[in-house]
Coordinates of C-alpha atoms and ligand atoms in Angstrom, one line a residue:
M1 CA 2.1 -35.4 1.9
L2 CA -1.7 -34.1 2.4
F3 CA -3.3 -35.5 -1.4
G4 CA -6.9 -35.7 -0.5
K5 CA -7.2 -34.9 2.9
N6 CA -9.6 -32.6 4.1
I7 CA -8.7 -29.8 6.2
V8 CA -10.1 -26.8 8.3
I9 CA -8.0 -24.1 8.8
T10 CA -8.8 -21.1 11.0
G11 CA -7.4 -17.3 10.5
A12 CA -7.1 -17.9 7.1
A13 CA -7.3 -14.7 5.7
S14 CA -4.1 -13.5 6.5
G15 CA -0.4 -14.5 8.0
I16 CA 0.1 -17.7 9.1
G17 CA -3.1 -19.6 8.4
A18 CA -3.3 -18.0 4.9
R19 CA 0.2 -19.6 4.0
T20 CA -0.9 -22.9 5.9
A21 CA -3.9 -22.6 3.7
E22 CA -1.5 -21.9 0.5
L23 CA 0.9 -24.6 1.7
A24 CA -1.2 -27.8 2.1
S25 CA -3.2 -26.9 -1.0
Q26 CA 0.1 -27.5 -3.2
M27 CA 0.7 -30.4 -1.1
G28 CA -2.6 -31.9 -2.0
A29 CA -5.2 -31.1 0.2
N30 CA -8.8 -29.8 -0.1
V31 CA -8.6 -26.9 2.0
I32 CA -11.6 -25.2 3.9
C33 CA -10.2 -21.9 5.3
I34 CA -12.7 -20.1 8.2
D35 CA -11.8 -16.2 9.3
I36 CA -14.3 -13.5 10.5
N37 CA -12.5 -11.3 7.5
T38 CA -12.6 -12.1 3.7
P39 CA -9.3 -13.1 2.3
K40 CA -7.9 -11.6 -0.9
H41 CA -7.1 -15.2 -1.9
H42 CA -8.2 -18.0 -0.7
Y43 CA -7.5 -22.1 -1.4
G44 CA -10.2 -24.0 -1.0
T45 CA -13.5 -23.1 -0.1
F46 CA -13.9 -20.2 1.9
L47 CA -16.4 -20.1 5.0
A48 CA -17.0 -16.1 6.7
G49 CA -17.4 -17.2 10.5
D50 CA -16.7 -15.6 13.9
L51 CA -15.2 -17.9 16.9
S52 CA -15.6 -15.3 19.7
S53 CA -19.3 -17.0 20.6
A54 CA -20.8 -19.7 21.2
E55 CA -23.2 -18.9 18.9
G56 CA -20.5 -17.9 16.3
V57 CA -18.8 -21.5 16.5
A58 CA -21.9 -23.1 16.2
K59 CA -22.8 -21.4 13.1
I60 CA -19.4 -22.5 11.8
V61 CA -19.7 -26.1 12.6
D62 CA -23.1 -26.4 11.1
R63 CA -21.8 -25.3 7.7
L64 CA -18.6 -27.7 7.7
P65 CA -18.9 -31.0 5.9
K66 CA -18.5 -34.5 7.2
E67 CA -15.2 -36.5 6.5
I68 CA -12.7 -34.1 7.9
H69 CA -9.0 -35.4 8.6
A70 CA -7.9 -32.2 10.3
L71 CA -8.1 -29.0 11.8
C72 CA -5.9 -26.3 12.1
N73 CA -6.6 -23.5 15.1
V74 CA -4.5 -20.6 13.6
A75 CA -7.2 -17.6 14.3
G76 CA -5.9 -15.5 17.0
V77 CA -5.6 -12.0 18.3
S78 CA -3.0 -9.9 20.3
G79 CA -4.0 -9.1 23.4
E80 CA -4.3 -5.5 22.1
A81 CA -8.2 -5.0 22.7
G82 CA -8.0 -6.8 26.2
A83 CA -8.6 -9.9 28.0
D84 CA -12.3 -10.4 27.3
I85 CA -12.0 -10.9 23.4
T86 CA -8.8 -12.3 23.8
L87 CA -9.7 -15.4 25.7
R88 CA -12.6 -15.8 23.6
V89 CA -11.1 -16.2 20.0
N90 CA -7.5 -17.8 21.1
F91 CA -9.1 -19.9 23.6
F92 CA -12.5 -20.8 24.4
G93 CA -13.5 -20.8 20.7
L94 CA -11.1 -22.9 19.3
K95 CA -11.8 -25.2 22.1
M96 CA -15.3 -25.4 21.2
L97 CA -14.9 -25.6 17.5
S98 CA -12.2 -28.6 18.1
E99 CA -15.1 -30.3 21.0
S100 CA -17.8 -29.7 17.9
I101 CA -15.8 -31.0 14.8
V102 CA -15.0 -34.2 16.4
G103 CA -18.3 -35.7 15.0
K104 CA -17.4 -35.0 11.4
M105 CA -14.0 -36.2 11.8
F106 CA -12.4 -39.5 10.6
S107 CA -10.9 -41.7 12.7
G108 CA -7.0 -40.9 13.1
G109 CA -7.3 -37.4 12.4
S110 CA -5.5 -34.4 13.7
I111 CA -5.9 -30.9 15.7
I112 CA -2.9 -28.4 15.6
N113 CA -3.3 -25.4 17.9
V114 CA -1.2 -22.6 17.2
A115 CA -0.1 -21.3 20.9
S116 CA 3.1 -19.3 20.9
I117 CA 6.7 -18.7 23.2
A118 CA 4.0 -16.2 24.7
G119 CA 2.6 -19.1 26.8
Y120 CA 6.0 -20.7 28.4
G121 CA 5.3 -19.2 31.4
W122 CA 2.3 -22.1 31.5
R123 CA 4.6 -24.4 34.4
T124 CA 4.8 -21.4 36.5
N125 CA 1.0 -20.6 36.1
A126 CA -0.2 -23.8 35.9
K127 CA -2.8 -24.0 38.4
R128 CA -4.4 -20.9 36.7
A129 CA -3.9 -22.3 33.0
S130 CA -5.6 -25.6 34.3
A131 CA -8.7 -24.0 35.9
I132 CA -8.9 -22.0 32.2
A133 CA -8.5 -24.8 30.7
H134 CA -11.3 -27.2 32.4
T135 CA -13.7 -24.9 31.8
S136 CA -16.6 -25.8 29.7
G137 CA -18.0 -23.9 27.3
F138 CA -17.8 -19.9 27.1
P139 CA -17.8 -18.3 30.8
E140 CA -21.4 -16.6 31.1
N141 CA -19.4 -13.5 32.8
M142 CA -16.4 -13.1 31.4
A143 CA -15.9 -10.4 34.2
S144 CA -16.3 -12.0 36.7
F145 CA -14.4 -15.4 35.3
M146 CA -11.1 -13.0 34.9
E147 CA -11.7 -11.6 38.6
Q148 CA -11.8 -14.9 39.9
N149 CA -8.9 -16.4 37.9
D150 CA -6.8 -13.4 38.6
I151 CA -6.7 -12.2 34.7
A152 CA -5.2 -9.0 34.7
N153 CA -6.6 -7.3 31.3
E154 CA -3.3 -6.7 29.7
L155 CA -2.3 -10.0 30.2
G156 CA -5.0 -11.6 28.2
Y157 CA -2.6 -13.2 24.9
P158 CA -0.1 -15.0 27.4
I159 CA -2.7 -16.4 29.4
S160 CA -5.0 -17.6 26.5
K161 CA -1.8 -19.1 25.1
E162 CA -0.4 -20.5 28.7
A163 CA -4.2 -22.3 28.9
L164 CA -4.1 -23.6 25.0
L165 CA -0.6 -25.5 25.8
V166 CA -2.4 -27.0 29.2
W167 CA -5.6 -28.0 27.0
T168 CA -3.5 -29.7 24.2
Q169 CA -2.3 -32.2 26.2
L170 CA -5.3 -32.2 28.2
A171 CA -7.6 -33.0 25.2
S172 CA -4.7 -35.4 23.5
Q173 CA -5.8 -37.4 26.6
Q174 CA -9.5 -36.8 26.6
A175 CA -11.9 -39.6 25.9
L176 CA -13.8 -37.4 23.3
F177 CA -10.7 -37.7 21.1
K178 CA -8.7 -40.1 22.0
D179 CA -11.3 -43.2 21.3
K180 CA -11.4 -41.7 17.9
S181 CA -7.6 -41.7 17.9
I182 CA -7.6 -38.0 16.6
R183 CA -4.1 -36.3 18.1
V184 CA -3.9 -32.7 19.3
N185 CA -0.5 -31.1 19.3
A186 CA 0.4 -27.8 19.3
V187 CA 3.0 -25.3 17.3
S188 CA 4.5 -22.5 19.1
P189 CA 5.7 -19.7 17.2
G190 CA 8.0 -16.7 18.4
P191 CA 7.8 -13.3 16.8
V192 CA 6.3 -14.1 13.2
E193 CA 6.2 -11.4 10.5
T194 CA 2.5 -10.9 10.2
P195 CA 0.1 -8.3 10.3
I196 CA -0.2 -9.3 14.4
I197 CA 3.2 -8.3 15.1
N198 CA 2.7 -4.8 14.9
E199 CA 0.0 -5.1 18.0
F200 CA 2.3 -6.9 19.7
R201 CA 4.5 -4.0 19.6
A202 CA 2.3 -1.4 20.7
V203 CA 1.1 -4.2 23.7
L204 CA 5.0 -5.4 24.4
G205 CA 6.9 -2.6 23.2
D206 CA 9.7 -2.7 20.6
D207 CA 12.5 -3.3 23.0
R208 CA 10.5 -6.9 24.1
V209 CA 9.8 -8.2 20.8
N210 CA 13.0 -6.9 19.3
A211 CA 14.8 -8.8 22.0
D212 CA 13.5 -11.8 21.1
I213 CA 14.3 -11.3 17.4
N214 CA 17.7 -11.0 18.2
K215 CA 18.0 -14.2 20.3
V216 CA 17.4 -16.1 17.3
G217 CA 18.8 -13.5 14.5
R218 CA 15.8 -12.5 12.7
P219 CA 12.0 -13.0 12.8
A220 CA 10.2 -15.8 11.5
T221 CA 7.9 -15.1 8.2
P222 CA 4.8 -17.5 7.9
S223 CA 6.6 -19.8 5.3
D224 CA 8.7 -21.3 8.1
I225 CA 5.7 -22.1 10.5
A226 CA 3.4 -23.3 7.9
P227 CA 5.3 -26.2 7.3
A228 CA 5.1 -27.4 10.8
I229 CA 1.8 -27.3 11.1
C230 CA 1.2 -29.2 7.7
F231 CA 3.6 -32.1 9.3
L232 CA 1.3 -32.2 12.3
C233 CA -1.6 -32.6 10.5
S234 CA 0.0 -35.6 8.1
D235 CA 0.3 -39.3 8.3
G236 CA 4.1 -39.0 9.4
A237 CA 3.5 -37.6 13.0
R238 CA 0.7 -40.7 13.5
W239 CA 2.7 -41.0 16.6
I240 CA 2.6 -37.4 17.9
N241 CA 0.5 -36.5 20.2
G242 CA -0.1 -34.1 23.1
H243 CA 3.0 -32.2 22.0
N244 CA 4.2 -28.7 21.5
L245 CA 6.5 -28.1 18.7
A246 CA 8.5 -24.8 19.1
T247 CA 8.8 -23.3 15.8
D248 CA 10.8 -20.4 16.7
G249 CA 14.5 -20.6 15.5
G250 CA 15.4 -22.2 18.8
L251 CA 14.0 -19.1 21.1
E252 CA 12.5 -21.8 23.3
A253 CA 16.2 -23.4 24.1
V254 CA 17.7 -19.5 24.3
V255 CA 15.0 -19.2 27.2
N256 CA 15.2 -22.3 28.9
K257 CA 19.2 -21.6 29.3
D258 CA 18.3 -18.3 30.8
T259 CA 15.5 -19.4 33.0
F260 CA 16.9 -22.8 34.4
E261 CA 20.8 -21.1 33.9
L262 CA 21.8 -24.4 32.2
Ligands
NAD1 N1 2.6 -13.5 14.1 C1 3.4 -13.5 15.8 O1 4.3 -12.9 15.4 C2 3.3 -14.6 16.3 C3 3.8 -15.3 17.3 C4 3.3 -16.4 18.3 C5 2.4 -17.0 17.6 N2 1.0 -16.1 17.2 C6 0.0 -16.6 17.1 O2 -0.4 -17.4 15.2 C7 -1.8 -17.3 15.0 C8 -1.8 -16.3 13.5 O3 -1.5 -15.4 13.8 P1 -0.8 -14.4 12.7 O4 0.3 -13.9 13.0 O5 -1.0 -15.1 11.2 O6 -1.3 -13.0 12.8 P2 -2.9 -12.1 12.0 O7 -3.4 -11.3 12.0 O8 -2.0 -12.2 10.6 O9 -4.1 -13.6 11.3 C9 -5.0 -13.6 12.4 C10 -6.2 -14.3 11.5 O10 -7.3 -14.4 12.9 C11 -8.4 -13.9 12.0 N3 -9.3 -13.8 13.4 C12 -9.4 -13.2 14.1 N4 -10.1 -13.0 14.7 C13 -11.3 -13.9 15.0 C14 -12.6 -14.3 15.0 N5 -13.0 -13.9 15.9 N6 -12.7 -15.4 14.2 C15 -12.1 -15.9 13.3 N7 -10.9 -15.6 12.7 C16 -10.7 -14.6 13.8 C17 -7.8 -12.6 11.8 O11 -9.0 -11.6 10.4 C18 -6.5 -13.1 11.3 O12 -7.0 -13.2 9.3 C19 -2.5 -16.8 16.6 O13 -2.7 -17.3 17.2 C20 -1.1 -16.1 16.7 O14 -1.2 -15.9 18.3 C21 1.5 -15.3 15.9

């Protein structure tokens, strides 16, 4: 399905990114793995890189080859370390990498943003999510940016994913991507058994994480999420653009049922 495609995957040292890199390689892709941490095993090429600053993103982009077919934005942090770093990695760095890589991408390419069920509230918080999504580059002063946009330090994770879901839709209609027919989609998992889930347990509490898991019977594994990401990279997804693919065993359907009293 991905034979001969050159696919860049961030967060490839662990969890969902590592499994996506493995699966994309098995499907015939040439994989370029990016992470701040060096993976124990990696597929294709590995580039160490830090998405948390404009300088870090520029260094990554400089080292990327031309002729890229797809970018999988998987890297992310849990929010445990505060909203500043969480917004940097989960949103501003991801957005800047996506915008900067376009010149090296083929027409008809694909960008996949790993968001989360945690971003479900974007409609309720659309004004704030839109303001963050329209911000260009990294905010010069993150403390005042957070204050202006009413971003509580402990809510960095859901707010970063709400902004990402809004930006996915905006980017899919933005000339920068659209003029090259580059599709921009999101994949939203519920709880997945990866190292980050322990941090979610610390931030949200066991009860909240377990309640989400119980709604769908089990936590996901990275192998449940990677195929959805690979599909959106593929030509089979050529008419899917600006979409958020809930990859959560039905969790979003349960939340919809409860929220709208269906
Ligand atoms: N595990 C879950 O329950 C869950 C649920 C919903 C969404 N997600 C999302 O899935 C994505 C992948 O998470 P995961 O579960 O595989 O977690 P993980 O912790 O296993 O992997 C995250 C990877 O991102 C990398 N990373 C962190 N900061 C970075 C930076 N500054 N620059 C470059 N790389 C950096 C880490 O080194 C790590 O390899 C994240 O965006 C996360 O928000 C995870």
